[in-house]
mmCIF file of C-alpha atoms in Angstrom:
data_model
loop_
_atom_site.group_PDB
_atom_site.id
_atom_site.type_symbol
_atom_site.label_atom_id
_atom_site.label_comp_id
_atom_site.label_asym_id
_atom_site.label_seq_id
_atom_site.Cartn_x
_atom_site.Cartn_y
_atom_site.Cartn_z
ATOM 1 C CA UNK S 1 -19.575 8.008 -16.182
ATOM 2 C CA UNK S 2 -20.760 5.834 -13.564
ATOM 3 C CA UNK S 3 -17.647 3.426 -13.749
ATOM 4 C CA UNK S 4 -15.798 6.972 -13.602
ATOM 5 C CA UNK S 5 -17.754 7.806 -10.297
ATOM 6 C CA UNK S 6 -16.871 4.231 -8.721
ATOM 7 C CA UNK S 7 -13.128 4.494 -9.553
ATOM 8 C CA UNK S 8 -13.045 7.999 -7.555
ATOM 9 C CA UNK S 9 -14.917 6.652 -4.654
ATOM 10 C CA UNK S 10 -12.845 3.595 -4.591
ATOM 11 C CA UNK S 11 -9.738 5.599 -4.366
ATOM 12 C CA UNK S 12 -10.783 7.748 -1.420
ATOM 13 C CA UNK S 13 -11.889 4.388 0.295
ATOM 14 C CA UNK S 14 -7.881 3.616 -0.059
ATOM 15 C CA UNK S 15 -6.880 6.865 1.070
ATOM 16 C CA UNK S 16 -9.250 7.281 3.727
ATOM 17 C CA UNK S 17 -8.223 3.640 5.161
ATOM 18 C CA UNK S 18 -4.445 4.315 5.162
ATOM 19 C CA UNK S 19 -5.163 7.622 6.885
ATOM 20 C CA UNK S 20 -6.660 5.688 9.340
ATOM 21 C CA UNK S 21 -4.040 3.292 9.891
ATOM 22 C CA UNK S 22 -1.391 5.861 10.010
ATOM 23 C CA UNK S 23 -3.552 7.401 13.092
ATOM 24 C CA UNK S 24 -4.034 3.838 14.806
ATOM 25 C CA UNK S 25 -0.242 3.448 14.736
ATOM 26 C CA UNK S 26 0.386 6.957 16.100
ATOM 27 C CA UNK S 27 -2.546 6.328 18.804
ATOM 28 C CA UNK S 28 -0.646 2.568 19.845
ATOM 29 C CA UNK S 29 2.830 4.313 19.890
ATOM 30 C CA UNK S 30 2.194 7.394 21.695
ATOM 31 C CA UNK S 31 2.554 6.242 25.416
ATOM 32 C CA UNK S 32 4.749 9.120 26.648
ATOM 33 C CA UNK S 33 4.857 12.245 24.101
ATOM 34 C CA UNK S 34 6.636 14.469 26.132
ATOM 35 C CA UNK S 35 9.608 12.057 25.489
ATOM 36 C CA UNK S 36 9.598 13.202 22.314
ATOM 37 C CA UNK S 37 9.340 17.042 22.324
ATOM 38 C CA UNK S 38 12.172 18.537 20.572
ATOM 39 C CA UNK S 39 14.606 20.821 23.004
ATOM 40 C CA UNK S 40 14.886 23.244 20.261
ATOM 41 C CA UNK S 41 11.675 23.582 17.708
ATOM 42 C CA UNK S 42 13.690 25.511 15.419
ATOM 43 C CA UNK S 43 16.010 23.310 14.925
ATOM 44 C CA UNK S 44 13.424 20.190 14.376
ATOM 45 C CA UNK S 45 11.632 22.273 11.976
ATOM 46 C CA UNK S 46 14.844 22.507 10.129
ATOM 47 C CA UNK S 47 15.717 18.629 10.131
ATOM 48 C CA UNK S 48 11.995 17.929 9.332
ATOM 49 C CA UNK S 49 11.827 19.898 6.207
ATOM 50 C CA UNK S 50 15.442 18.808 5.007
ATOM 51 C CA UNK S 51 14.196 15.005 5.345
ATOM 52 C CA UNK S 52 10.714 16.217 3.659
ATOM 53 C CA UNK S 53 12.008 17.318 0.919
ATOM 54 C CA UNK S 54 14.465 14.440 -0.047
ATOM 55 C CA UNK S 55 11.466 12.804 0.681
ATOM 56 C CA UNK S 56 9.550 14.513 -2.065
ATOM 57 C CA UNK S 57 12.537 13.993 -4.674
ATOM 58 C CA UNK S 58 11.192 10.644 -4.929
ATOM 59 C CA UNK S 59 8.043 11.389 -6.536
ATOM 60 C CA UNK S 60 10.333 13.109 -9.211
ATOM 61 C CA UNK S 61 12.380 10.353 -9.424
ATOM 62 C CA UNK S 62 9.005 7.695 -9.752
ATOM 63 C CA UNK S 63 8.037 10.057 -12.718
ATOM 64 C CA UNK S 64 11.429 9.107 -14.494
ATOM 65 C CA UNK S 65 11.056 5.687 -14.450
ATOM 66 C CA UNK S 66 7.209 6.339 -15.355
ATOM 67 C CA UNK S 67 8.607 7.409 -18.944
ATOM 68 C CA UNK S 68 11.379 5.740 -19.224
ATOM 69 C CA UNK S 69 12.512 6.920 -22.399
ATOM 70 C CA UNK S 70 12.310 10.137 -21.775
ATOM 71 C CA UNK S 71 9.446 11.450 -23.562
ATOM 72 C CA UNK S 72 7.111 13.274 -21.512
ATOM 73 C CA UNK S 73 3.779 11.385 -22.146
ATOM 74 C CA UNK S 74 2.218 12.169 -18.660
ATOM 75 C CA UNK S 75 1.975 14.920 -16.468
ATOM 76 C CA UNK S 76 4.084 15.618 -13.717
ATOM 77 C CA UNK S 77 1.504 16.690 -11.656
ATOM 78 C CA UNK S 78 -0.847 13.476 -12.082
ATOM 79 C CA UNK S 79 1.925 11.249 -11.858
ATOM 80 C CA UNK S 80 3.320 12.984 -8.449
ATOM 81 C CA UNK S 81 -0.429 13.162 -7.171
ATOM 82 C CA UNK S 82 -0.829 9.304 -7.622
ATOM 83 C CA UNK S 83 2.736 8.421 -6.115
ATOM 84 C CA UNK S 84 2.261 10.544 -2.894
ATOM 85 C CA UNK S 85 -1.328 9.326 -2.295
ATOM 86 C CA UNK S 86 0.141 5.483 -3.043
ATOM 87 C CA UNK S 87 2.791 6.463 -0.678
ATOM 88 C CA UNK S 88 0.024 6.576 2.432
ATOM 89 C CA UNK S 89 -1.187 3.196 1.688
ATOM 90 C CA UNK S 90 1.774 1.784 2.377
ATOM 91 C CA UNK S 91 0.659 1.677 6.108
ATOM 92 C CA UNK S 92 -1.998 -1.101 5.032
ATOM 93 C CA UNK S 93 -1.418 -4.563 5.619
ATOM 94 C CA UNK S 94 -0.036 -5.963 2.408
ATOM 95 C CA UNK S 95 2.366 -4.734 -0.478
ATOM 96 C CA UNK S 96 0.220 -4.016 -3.172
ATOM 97 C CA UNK S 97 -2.304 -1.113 -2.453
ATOM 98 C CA UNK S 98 -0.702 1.555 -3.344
ATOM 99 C CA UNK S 99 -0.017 0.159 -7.098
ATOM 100 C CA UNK S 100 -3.738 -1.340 -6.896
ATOM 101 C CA UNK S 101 -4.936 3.165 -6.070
ATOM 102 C CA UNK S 102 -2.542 4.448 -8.493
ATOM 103 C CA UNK S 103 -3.678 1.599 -11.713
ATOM 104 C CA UNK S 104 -7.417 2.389 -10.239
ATOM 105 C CA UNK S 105 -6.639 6.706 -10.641
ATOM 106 C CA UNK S 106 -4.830 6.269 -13.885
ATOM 107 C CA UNK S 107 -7.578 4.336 -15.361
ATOM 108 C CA UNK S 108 -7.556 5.365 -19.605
ATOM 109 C CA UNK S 109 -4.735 7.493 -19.009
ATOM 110 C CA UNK S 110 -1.648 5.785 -18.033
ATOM 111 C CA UNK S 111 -1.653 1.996 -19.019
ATOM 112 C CA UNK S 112 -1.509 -0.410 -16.187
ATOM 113 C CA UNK S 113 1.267 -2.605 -17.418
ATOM 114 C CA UNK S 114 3.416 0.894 -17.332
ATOM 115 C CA UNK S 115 2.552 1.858 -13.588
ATOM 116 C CA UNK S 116 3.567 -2.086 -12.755
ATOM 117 C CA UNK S 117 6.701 -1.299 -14.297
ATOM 118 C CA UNK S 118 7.458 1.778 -13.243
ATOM 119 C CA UNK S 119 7.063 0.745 -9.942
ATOM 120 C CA UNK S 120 9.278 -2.474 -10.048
ATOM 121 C CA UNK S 121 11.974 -0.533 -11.190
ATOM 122 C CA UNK S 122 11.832 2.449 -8.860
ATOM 123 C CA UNK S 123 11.863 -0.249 -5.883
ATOM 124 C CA UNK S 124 14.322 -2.576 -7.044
ATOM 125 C CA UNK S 125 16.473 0.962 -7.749
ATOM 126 C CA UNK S 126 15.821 2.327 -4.408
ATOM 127 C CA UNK S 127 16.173 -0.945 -2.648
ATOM 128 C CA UNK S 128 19.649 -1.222 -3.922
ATOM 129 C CA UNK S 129 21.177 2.237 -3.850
ATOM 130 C CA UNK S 130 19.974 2.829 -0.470
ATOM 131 C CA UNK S 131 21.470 -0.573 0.766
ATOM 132 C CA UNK S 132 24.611 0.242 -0.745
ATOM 133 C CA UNK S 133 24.875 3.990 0.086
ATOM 134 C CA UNK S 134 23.839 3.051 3.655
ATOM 135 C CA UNK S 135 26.807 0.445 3.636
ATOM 136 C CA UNK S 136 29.340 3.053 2.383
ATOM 137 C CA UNK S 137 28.231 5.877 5.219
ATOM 138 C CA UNK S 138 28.798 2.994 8.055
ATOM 139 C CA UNK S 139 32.223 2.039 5.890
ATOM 140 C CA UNK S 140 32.833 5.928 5.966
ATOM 141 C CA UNK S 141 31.752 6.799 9.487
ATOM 142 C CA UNK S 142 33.608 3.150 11.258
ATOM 143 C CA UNK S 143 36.853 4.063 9.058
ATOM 144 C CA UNK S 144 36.589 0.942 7.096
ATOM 145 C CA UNK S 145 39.857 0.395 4.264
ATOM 146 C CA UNK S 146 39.606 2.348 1.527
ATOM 147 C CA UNK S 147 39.580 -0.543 -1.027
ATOM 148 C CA UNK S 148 36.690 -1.955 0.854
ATOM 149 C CA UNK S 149 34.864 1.380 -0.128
ATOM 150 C CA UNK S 150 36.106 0.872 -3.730
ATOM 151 C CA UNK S 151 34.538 -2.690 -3.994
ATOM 152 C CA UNK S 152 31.293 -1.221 -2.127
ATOM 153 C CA UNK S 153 30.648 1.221 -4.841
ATOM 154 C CA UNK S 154 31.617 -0.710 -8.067
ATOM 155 C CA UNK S 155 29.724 -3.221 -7.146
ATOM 156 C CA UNK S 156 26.652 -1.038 -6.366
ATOM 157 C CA UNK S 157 27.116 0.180 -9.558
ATOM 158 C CA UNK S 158 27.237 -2.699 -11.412
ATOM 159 C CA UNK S 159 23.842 -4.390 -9.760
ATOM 160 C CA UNK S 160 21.989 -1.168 -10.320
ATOM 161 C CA UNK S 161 23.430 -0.837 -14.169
ATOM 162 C CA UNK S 162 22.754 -4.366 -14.821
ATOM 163 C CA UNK S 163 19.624 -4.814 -13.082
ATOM 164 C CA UNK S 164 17.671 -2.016 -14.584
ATOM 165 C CA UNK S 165 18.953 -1.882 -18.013
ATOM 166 C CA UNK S 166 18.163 -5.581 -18.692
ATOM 167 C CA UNK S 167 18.403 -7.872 -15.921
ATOM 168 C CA UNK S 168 14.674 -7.218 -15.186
ATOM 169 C CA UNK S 169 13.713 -7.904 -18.639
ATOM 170 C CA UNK S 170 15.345 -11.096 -18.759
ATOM 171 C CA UNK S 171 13.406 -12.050 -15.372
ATOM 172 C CA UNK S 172 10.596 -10.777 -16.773
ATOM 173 C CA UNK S 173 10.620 -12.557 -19.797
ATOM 174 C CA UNK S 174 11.262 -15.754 -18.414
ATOM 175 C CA UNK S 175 8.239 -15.613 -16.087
ATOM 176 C CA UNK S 176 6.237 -14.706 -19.099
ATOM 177 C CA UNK S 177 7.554 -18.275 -21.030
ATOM 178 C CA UNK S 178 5.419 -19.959 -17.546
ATOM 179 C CA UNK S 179 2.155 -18.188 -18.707
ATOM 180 C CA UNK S 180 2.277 -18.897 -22.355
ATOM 181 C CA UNK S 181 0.197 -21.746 -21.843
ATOM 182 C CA UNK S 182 -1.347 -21.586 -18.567
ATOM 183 C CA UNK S 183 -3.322 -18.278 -18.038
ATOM 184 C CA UNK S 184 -2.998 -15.709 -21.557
ATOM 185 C CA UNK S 185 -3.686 -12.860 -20.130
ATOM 186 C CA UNK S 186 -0.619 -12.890 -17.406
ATOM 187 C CA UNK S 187 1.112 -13.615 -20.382
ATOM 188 C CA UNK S 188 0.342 -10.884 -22.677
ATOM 189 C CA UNK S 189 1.046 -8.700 -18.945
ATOM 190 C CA UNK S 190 4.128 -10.068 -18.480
ATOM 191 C CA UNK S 191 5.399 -9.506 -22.033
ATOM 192 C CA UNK S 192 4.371 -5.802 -22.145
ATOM 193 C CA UNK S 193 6.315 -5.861 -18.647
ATOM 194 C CA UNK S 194 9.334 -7.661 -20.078
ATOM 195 C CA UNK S 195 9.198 -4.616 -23.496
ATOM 196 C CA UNK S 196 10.380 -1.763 -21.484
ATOM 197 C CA UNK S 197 13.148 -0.670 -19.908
ATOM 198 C CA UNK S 198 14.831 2.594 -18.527
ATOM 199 C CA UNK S 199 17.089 4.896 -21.238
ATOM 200 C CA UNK S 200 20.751 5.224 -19.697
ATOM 201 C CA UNK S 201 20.125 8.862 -19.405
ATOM 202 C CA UNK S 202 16.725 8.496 -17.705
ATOM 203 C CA UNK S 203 18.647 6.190 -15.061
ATOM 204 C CA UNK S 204 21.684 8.449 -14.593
ATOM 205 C CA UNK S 205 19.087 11.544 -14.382
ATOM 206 C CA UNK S 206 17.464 9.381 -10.927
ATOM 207 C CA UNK S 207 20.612 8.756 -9.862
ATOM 208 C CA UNK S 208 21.796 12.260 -9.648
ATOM 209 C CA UNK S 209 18.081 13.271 -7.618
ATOM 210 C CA UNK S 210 18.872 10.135 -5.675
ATOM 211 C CA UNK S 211 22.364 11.382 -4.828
ATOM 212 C CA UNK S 212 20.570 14.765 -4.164
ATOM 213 C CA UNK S 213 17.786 13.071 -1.663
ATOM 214 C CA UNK S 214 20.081 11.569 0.409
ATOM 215 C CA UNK S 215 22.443 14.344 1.191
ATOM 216 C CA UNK S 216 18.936 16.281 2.243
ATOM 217 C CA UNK S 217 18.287 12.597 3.969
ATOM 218 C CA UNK S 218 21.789 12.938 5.587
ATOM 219 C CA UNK S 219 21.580 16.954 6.458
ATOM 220 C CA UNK S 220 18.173 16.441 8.319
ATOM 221 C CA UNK S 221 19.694 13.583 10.133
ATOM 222 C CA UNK S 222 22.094 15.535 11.341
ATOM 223 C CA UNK S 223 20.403 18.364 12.665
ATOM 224 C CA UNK S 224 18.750 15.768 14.929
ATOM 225 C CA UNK S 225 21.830 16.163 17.291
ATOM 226 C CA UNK S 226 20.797 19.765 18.363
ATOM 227 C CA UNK S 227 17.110 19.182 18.597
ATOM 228 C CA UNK S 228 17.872 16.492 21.237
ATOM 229 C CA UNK S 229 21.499 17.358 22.700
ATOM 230 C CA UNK S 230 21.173 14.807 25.648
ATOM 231 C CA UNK S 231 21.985 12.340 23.127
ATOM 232 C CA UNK S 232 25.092 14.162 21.779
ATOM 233 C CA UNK S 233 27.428 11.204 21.874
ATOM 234 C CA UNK S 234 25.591 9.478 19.236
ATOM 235 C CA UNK S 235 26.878 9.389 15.882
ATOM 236 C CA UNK S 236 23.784 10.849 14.048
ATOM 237 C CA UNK S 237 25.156 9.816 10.318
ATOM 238 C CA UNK S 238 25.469 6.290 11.226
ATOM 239 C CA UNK S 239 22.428 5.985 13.004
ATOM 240 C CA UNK S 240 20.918 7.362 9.862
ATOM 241 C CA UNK S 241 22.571 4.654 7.715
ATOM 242 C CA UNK S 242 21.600 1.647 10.297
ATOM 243 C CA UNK S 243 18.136 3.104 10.168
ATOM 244 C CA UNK S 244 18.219 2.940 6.133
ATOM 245 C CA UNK S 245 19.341 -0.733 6.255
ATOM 246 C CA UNK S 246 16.692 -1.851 8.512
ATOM 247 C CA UNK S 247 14.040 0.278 6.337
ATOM 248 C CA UNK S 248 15.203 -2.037 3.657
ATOM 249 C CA UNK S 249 14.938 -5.350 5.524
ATOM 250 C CA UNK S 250 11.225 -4.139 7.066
ATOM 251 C CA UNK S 251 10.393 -3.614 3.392
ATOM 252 C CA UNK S 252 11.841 -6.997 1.758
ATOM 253 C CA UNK S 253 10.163 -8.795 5.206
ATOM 254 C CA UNK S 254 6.626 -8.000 3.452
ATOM 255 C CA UNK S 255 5.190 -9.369 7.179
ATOM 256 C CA UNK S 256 3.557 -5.883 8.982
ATOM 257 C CA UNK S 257 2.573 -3.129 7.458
ATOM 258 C CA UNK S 258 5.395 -0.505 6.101
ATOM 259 C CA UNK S 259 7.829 -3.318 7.909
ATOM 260 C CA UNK S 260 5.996 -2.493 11.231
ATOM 261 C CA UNK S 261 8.290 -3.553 14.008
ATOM 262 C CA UNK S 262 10.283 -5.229 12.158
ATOM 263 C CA UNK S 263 12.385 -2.335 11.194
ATOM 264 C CA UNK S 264 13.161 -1.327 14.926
ATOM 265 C CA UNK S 265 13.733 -4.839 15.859
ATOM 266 C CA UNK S 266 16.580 -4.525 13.027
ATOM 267 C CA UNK S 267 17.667 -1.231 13.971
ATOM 268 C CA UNK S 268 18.694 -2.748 17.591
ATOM 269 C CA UNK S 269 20.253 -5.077 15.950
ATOM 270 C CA UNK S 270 22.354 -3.262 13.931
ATOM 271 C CA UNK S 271 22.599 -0.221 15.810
ATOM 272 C CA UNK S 272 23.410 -1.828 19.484
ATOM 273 C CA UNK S 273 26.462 -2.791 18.791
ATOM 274 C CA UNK S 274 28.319 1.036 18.256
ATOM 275 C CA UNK S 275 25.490 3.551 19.636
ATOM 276 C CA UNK S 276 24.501 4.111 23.104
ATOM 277 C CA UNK S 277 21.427 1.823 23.684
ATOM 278 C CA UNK S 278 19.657 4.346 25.290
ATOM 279 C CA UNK S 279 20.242 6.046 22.334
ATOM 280 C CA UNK S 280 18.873 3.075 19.599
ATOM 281 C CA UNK S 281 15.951 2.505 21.545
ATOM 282 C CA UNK S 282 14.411 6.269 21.478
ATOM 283 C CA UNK S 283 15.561 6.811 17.869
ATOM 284 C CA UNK S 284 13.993 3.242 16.933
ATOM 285 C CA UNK S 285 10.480 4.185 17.781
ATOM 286 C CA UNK S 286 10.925 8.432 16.808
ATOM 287 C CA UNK S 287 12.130 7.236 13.238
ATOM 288 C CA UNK S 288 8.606 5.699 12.864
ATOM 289 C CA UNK S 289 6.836 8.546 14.497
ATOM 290 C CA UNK S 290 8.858 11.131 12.892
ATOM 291 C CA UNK S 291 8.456 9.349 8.932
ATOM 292 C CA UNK S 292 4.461 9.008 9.644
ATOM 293 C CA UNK S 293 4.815 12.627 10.466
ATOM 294 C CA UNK S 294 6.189 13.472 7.047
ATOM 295 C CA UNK S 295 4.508 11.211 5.159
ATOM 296 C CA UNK S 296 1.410 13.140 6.318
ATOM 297 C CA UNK S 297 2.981 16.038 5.434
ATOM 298 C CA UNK S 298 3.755 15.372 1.889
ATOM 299 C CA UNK S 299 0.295 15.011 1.310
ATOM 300 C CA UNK S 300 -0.048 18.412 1.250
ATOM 301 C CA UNK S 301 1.548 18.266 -1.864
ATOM 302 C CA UNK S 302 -1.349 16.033 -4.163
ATOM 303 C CA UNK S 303 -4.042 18.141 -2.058
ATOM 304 C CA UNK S 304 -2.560 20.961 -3.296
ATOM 305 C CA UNK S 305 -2.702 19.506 -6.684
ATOM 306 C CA UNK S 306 -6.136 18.374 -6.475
ATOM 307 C CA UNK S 307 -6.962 22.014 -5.319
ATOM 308 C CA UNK S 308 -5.191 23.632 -8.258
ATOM 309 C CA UNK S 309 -7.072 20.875 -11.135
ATOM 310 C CA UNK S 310 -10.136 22.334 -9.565
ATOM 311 C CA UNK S 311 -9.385 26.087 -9.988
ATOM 312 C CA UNK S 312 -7.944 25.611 -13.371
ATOM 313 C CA UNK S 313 -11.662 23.125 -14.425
ATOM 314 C CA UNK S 314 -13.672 26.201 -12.444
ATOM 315 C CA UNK S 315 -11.683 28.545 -15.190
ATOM 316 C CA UNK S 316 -12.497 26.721 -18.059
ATOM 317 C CA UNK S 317 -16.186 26.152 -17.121
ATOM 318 C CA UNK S 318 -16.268 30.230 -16.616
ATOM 319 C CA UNK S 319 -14.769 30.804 -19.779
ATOM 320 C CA UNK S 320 -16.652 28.408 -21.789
#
């Protein structure tokens, strides 16, 4: 009971301190918000909830590669209440809290070694479709030839397919052989790691709601050009796609935390180049702003949760 008790109040120590970082950041970045009020709030409502909610598909799509053979061993609403609450620690300094909350949560309920994994599979997915979807919009929007489009894809295809329905393993299984001697227990880890993989249908299944999150992604995007029309001559898609790629890059950079600056400082350079600059530079720092924003948002969705376990244990008590 007591170790029970500690677990919960390490947790909310987690929570609290990404909350707090997420406020820090908005404090440091928030020189001049009337820069930043919409021109229509209708319309930024609209973009914000289209983005939100191909947000959210994600935590749908973690819970795939949580069970990755498709039997439903967990619950959907645990397993969604530990992603988006791992989600807000991403705004700490390092890589690793939000796996280090969710293992802590899950404690004699979902094994650690399957978190670990789920994990490095939905990043190394999301790394790589994003990248390459990202690519193909910029090949799209700059009219690139169509057989360069072609190649894009296949090849996307072909690193997700072979990455996730073995190539991890094989990593996996090699690092393991470096433990069998030195240090047991990583070992044992590791080959629990290197025993699971996604089922194809599992992985097409997160590739459709991938497919699905980024045409919200893409819709909410666009919307952006009539919440700030002075900006009209920007190409909204692309900017979404450069922004995307630079999210990627501020992730693999594992330097600030949630690639803190250096995401906008790729942006600029990516973006520069084909937009406006007075364009890149606003939508470099209102990407940030506008993601915390959501990202705050979409924890109304484990509170909600956590209010609903309550009822439901209040019910049974009553009843009992």
């Amino acid at each position: 009971m007591k170790s029970h008790y500690n677990r919960k109040i390490f947790s909310w120590i987690l929570i609290l301190g990404g909350l707090g970082w997420i406020f820090h950041l908005l404090k440091n970045h928030s020189t001049d918000p009337q820069l930043f009020l919409p021109t229509s709030w209708g319309w930024f409502v609209s973009a914000t909830l289209f983005t939100t909610s191909s947000i959210a598909l994600n935590g749908v799509i973690f819970y795939l590669f949580l069970q990755p053979d498709g039997k439903k061993l967990y619950s959907l609403r645990h397993a969604l209440k530990s992603y988006y609450f791992a989600q807000l620690l991403r705004y700490l300094p390092g890589r690793f809290w939000g796996i280090v909350y969710q293992i802590n949560a899950s404690q004699g309920y979902i094994p650690a070694h399957r978190l670990t994994r789920a994990n490095l599979d939905f990043m190394i997915f999301s790394l790589i479709a994003s990248g390459f979807v990202s690519i193909l919009i910029i090949a799209n929007q700059y009219s690139w030839p169509p057989h360069y489009r072609i190649g894009i894809l296949v090849i996307g295809i072909v690193l997700i397919g072979g990455a996730l329905l073995g190539g991890i393993n094989r990593i996996l299984s090699t690092c393991k052989r470096l433990f069998r001697i030195r240090n047991h227990r990583f070992y044992t880890f590791f080959n629990m790691l290197a025993e699971e993989k996604i089922s194809p249908p599992q992985l097409l299944k997160a590739g459709f709601l991938f497919l699905l999150s980024w045409a919200l992604y893409l819709c909410g995007w666009a919307l952006l050009e009539n919440v700030y029309p002075q900006f009209s001559e920007a190409d909204f898609i692309a900017l979404c796609a450069f922004y995307s790629l630079a999210s990627i890059m501020g992730v693999l950079s594992a330097i600030t935390p949630a690639g803190m600056g250096v995401r906008e400082a790729i942006f600029l350079l990516l973006a520069l180049n084909s937009q406006p600059p007075e364009v890149v530079a606003f939508f470099a720092l209102f990407g940030r702003l506008w993601l915390i924003i959501i990202d705050l948002a979409l924890l109304l969705i484990p509170v909600v949760i956590l209010v609903f376990e309550r009822f439901s244990a209040n019910d049974e008590t009553s009843n009992s």
